[in-house]
mmCIF file of C-alpha atoms in Angstrom:
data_model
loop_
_atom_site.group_PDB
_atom_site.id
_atom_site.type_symbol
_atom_site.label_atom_id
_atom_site.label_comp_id
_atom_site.label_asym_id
_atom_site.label_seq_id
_atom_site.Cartn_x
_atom_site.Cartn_y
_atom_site.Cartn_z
ATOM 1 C CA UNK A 1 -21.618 -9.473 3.576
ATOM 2 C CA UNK A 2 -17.965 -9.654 3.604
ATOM 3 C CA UNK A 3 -15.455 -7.444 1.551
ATOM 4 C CA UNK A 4 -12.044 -9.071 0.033
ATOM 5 C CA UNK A 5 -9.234 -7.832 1.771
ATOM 6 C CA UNK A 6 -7.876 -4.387 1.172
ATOM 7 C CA UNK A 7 -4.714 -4.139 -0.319
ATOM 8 C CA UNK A 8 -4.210 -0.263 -1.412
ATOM 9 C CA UNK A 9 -6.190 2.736 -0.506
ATOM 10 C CA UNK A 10 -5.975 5.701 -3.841
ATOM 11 C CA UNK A 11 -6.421 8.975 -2.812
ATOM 12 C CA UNK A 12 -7.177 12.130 -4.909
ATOM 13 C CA UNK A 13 -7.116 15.865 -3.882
ATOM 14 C CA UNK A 14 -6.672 19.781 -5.414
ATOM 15 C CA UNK A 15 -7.831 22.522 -3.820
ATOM 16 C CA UNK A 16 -7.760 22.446 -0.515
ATOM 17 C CA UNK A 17 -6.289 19.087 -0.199
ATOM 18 C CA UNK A 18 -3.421 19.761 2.524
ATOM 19 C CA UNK A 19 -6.262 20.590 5.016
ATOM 20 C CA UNK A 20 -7.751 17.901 4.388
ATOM 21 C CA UNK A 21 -5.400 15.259 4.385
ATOM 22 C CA UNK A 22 -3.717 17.206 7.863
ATOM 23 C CA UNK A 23 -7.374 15.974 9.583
ATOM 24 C CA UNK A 24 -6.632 12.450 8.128
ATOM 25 C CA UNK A 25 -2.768 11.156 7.434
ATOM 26 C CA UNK A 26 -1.599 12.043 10.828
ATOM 27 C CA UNK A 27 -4.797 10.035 12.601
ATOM 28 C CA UNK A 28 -3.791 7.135 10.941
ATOM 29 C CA UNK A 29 -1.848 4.349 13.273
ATOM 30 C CA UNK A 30 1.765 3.082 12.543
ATOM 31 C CA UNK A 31 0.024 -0.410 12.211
ATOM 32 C CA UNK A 32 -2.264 0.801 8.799
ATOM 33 C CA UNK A 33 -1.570 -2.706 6.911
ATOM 34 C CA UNK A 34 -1.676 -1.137 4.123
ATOM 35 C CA UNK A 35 -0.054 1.725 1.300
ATOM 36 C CA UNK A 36 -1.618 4.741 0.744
ATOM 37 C CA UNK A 37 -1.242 6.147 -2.635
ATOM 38 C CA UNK A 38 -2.020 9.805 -3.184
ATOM 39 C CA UNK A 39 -2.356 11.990 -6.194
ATOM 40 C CA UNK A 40 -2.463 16.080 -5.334
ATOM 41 C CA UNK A 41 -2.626 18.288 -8.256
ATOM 42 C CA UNK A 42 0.795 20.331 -7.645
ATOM 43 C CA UNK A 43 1.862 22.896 -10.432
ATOM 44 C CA UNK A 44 4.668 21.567 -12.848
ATOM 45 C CA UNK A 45 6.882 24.035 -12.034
ATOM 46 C CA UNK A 46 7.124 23.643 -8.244
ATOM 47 C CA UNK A 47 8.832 21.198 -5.845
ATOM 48 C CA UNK A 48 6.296 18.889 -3.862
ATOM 49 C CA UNK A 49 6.882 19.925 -0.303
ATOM 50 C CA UNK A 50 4.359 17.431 0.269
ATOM 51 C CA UNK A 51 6.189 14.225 1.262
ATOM 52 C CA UNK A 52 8.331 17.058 3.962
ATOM 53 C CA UNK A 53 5.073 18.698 5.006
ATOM 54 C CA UNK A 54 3.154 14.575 6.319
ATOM 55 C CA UNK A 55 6.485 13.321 7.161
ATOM 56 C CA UNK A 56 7.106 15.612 10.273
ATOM 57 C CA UNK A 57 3.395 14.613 11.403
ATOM 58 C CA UNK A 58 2.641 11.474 9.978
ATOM 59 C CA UNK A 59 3.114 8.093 12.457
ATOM 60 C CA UNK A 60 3.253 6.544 9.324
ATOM 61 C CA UNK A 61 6.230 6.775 6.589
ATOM 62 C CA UNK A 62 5.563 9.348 3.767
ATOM 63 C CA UNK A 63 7.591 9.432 0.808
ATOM 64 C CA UNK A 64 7.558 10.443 -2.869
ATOM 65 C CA UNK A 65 6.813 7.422 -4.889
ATOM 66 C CA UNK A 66 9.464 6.044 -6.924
ATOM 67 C CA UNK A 67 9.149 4.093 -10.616
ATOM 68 C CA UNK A 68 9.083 0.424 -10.339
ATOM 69 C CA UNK A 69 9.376 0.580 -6.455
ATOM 70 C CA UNK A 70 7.689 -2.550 -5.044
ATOM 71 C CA UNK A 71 5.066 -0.514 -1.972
ATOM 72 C CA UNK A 72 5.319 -1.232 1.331
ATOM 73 C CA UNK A 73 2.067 -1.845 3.531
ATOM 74 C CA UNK A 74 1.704 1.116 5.836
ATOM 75 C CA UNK A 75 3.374 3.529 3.563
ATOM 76 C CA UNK A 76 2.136 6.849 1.943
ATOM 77 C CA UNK A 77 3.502 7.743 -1.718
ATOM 78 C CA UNK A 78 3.093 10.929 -2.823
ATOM 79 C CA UNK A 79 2.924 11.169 -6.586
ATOM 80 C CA UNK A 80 6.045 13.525 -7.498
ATOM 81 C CA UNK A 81 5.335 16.901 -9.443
ATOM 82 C CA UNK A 82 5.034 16.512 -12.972
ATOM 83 C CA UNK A 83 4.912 12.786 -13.430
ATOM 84 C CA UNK A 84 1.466 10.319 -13.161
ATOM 85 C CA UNK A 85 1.442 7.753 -10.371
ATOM 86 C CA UNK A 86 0.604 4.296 -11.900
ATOM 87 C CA UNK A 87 0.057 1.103 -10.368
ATOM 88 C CA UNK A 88 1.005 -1.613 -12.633
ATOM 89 C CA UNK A 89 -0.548 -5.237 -12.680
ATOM 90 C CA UNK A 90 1.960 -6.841 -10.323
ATOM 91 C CA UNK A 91 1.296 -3.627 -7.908
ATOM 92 C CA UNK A 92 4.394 -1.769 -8.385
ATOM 93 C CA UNK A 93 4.856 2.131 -8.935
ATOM 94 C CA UNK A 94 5.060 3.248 -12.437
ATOM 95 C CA UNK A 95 5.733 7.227 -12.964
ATOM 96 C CA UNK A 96 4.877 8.221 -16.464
ATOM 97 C CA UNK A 97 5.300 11.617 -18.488
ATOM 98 C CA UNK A 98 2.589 11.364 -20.382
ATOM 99 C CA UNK A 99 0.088 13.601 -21.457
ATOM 100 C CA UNK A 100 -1.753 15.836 -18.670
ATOM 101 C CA UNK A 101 -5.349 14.550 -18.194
ATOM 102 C CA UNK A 102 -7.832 17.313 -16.993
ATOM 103 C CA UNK A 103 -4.743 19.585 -17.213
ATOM 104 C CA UNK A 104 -3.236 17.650 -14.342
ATOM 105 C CA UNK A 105 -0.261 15.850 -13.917
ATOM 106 C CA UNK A 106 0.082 13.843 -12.226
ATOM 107 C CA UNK A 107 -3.625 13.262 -12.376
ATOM 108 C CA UNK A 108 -5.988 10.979 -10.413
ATOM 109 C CA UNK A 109 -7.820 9.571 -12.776
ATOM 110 C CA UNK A 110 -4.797 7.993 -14.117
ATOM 111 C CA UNK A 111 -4.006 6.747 -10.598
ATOM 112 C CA UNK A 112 -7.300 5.337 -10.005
ATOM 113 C CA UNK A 113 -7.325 3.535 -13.178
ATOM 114 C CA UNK A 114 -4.439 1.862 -13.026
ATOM 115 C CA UNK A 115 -5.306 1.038 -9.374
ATOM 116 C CA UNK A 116 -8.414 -0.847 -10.314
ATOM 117 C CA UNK A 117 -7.098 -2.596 -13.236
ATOM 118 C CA UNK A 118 -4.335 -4.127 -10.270
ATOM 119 C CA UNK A 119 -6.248 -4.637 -7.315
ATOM 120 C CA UNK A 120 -10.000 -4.774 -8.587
ATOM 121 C CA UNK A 121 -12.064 -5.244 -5.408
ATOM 122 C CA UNK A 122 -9.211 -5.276 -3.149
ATOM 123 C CA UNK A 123 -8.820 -1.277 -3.572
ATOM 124 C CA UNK A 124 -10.276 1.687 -1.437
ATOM 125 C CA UNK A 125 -10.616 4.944 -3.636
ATOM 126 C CA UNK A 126 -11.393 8.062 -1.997
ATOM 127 C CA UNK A 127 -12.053 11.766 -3.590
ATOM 128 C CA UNK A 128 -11.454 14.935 -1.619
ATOM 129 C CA UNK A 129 -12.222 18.494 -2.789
ATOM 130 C CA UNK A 130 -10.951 19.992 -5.935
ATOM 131 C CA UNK A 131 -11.854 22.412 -8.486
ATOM 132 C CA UNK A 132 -11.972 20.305 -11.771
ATOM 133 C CA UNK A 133 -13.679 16.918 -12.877
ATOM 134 C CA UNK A 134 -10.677 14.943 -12.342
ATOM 135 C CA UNK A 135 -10.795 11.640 -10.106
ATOM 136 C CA UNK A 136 -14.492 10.979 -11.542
ATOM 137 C CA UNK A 137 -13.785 8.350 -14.163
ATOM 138 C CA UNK A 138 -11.218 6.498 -12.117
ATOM 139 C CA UNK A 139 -13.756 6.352 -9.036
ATOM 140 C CA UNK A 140 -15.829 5.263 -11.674
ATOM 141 C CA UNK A 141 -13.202 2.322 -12.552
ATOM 142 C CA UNK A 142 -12.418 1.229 -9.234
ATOM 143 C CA UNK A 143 -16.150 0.849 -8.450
ATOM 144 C CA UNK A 144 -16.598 -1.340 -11.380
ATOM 145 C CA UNK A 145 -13.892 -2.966 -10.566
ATOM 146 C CA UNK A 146 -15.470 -3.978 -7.246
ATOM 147 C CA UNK A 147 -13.437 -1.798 -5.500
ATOM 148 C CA UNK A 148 -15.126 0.223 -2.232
ATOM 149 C CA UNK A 149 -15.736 4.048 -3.402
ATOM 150 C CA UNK A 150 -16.000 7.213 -0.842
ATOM 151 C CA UNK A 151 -16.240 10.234 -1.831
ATOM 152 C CA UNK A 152 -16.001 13.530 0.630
ATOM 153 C CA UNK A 153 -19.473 15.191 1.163
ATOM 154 C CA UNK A 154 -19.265 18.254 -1.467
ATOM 155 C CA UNK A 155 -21.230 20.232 1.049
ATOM 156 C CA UNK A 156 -18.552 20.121 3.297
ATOM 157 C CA UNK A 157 -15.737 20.524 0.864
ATOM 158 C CA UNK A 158 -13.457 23.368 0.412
ATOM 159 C CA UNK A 159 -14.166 22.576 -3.234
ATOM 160 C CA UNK A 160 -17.122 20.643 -4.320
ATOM 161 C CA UNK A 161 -16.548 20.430 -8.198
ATOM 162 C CA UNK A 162 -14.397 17.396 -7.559
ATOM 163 C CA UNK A 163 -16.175 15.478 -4.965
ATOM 164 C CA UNK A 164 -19.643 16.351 -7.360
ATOM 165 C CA UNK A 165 -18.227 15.241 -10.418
ATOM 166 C CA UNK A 166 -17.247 11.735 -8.875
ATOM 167 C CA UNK A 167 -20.820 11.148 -7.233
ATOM 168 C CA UNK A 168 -22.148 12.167 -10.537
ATOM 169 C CA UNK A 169 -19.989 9.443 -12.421
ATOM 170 C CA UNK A 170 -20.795 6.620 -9.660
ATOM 171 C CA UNK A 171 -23.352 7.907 -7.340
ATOM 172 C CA UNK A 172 -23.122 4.345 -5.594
ATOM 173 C CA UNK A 173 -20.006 5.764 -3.636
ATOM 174 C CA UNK A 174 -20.254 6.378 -0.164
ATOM 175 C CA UNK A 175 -20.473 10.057 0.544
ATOM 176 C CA UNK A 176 -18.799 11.014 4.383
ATOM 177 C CA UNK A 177 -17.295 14.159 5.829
ATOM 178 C CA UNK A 178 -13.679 14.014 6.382
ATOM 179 C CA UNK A 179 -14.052 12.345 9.952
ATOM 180 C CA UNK A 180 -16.479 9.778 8.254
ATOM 181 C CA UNK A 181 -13.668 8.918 5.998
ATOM 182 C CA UNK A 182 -10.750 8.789 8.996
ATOM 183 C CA UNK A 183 -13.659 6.370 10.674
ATOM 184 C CA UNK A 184 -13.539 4.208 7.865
ATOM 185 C CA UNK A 185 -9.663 3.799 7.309
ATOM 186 C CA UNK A 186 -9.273 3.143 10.795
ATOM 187 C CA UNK A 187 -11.574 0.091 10.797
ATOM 188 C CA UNK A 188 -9.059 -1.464 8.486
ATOM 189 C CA UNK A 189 -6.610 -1.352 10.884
ATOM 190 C CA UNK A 190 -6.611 -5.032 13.097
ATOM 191 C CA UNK A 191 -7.725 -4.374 16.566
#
């Protein structure tokens, strides 16, 4: 059975999540056709040394995402401290000050959300470890949406809660390890 074509990958992370994402945004080829967008619960208060951090070992550009910014295939946004990372209908960035959800902002959910409500089956969500419940009702979304839903195996998670609470909110997802889910991104890259 064939998918529809991919058009954004949504990832969300907390604890642990630079580890994590060191094993996979670096593996990934300049050629990925498409953008990554990426929600990591950062304190309010701090500066996201994130975008600095993938940059220096990333093939592919990494950047904090900016509102109304149109993405660019084969581009990683970091949501920016403080603000939620939208996607609106038309798939450009939104940034929004709303309220935290599951203390978080920017928060996945919200990400993931907005994500599936743009993209629908054309999406790839994908939770990593984290401490909190947050990411579970947007994996939820995008896999109602029709979108293709992995989730990191909580056994081999720095933090299960996360990767738990999204299996228990759509246990169709596909649960990998971390080199499961680098397999899996690669194969949308064109040989």
């Amino acid at each position: 059975m064939s998918r529809d074509p991919i058009r954004a990958v949504v990832i969300g992370a907390s604890v642990g999540a630079v580890q994590v994402l060191l094993e996979i945004l670096p593996a990934l080829p300049p050629t990925f056709p498409v953008p990554i967008f990426i929600v990591v619960h950062i304190p309010p208060d701090r500066t996201n040394a994130l975008t600095t951090l993938f940059a220096d070992r990333c093939g592919l550009p990494v950047k904090e995402a900016e509102d109304k910014e149109t993405p660019v295939p084969g581009t990683v946004y970091f949501a920016p401290a403080d603000y939620h990372l939208l996607i609106e209908q038309d798939g450009r960035v939104a940034l929004a000050m709303d309220e935290p959800v599951h203390h978080s902002r920017p928060a996945i959910d919200v990400l993931f959300e907005t994500a599936a409500d743009a993209f629908g089956p054309n999406l790839v969500a994908i939770v990593l470890t984290g401490a909190n419940e947050d990411g579970a009702a947007g994996l939820r979304a995008v896999g109602e949406a029709g979108g293709l839903t992995l989730v990191e195996d909580p056994t081999c998670a720095s933090s299960s809660t996360m990767p738990a609470a999204a299996l228990a909110a759509w246990p169709q997802a596909r649960t990998q390890d971390v080199p499961g889910i680098l397999a899996y991104l690669q194969t949308l890259v064109a040989p």
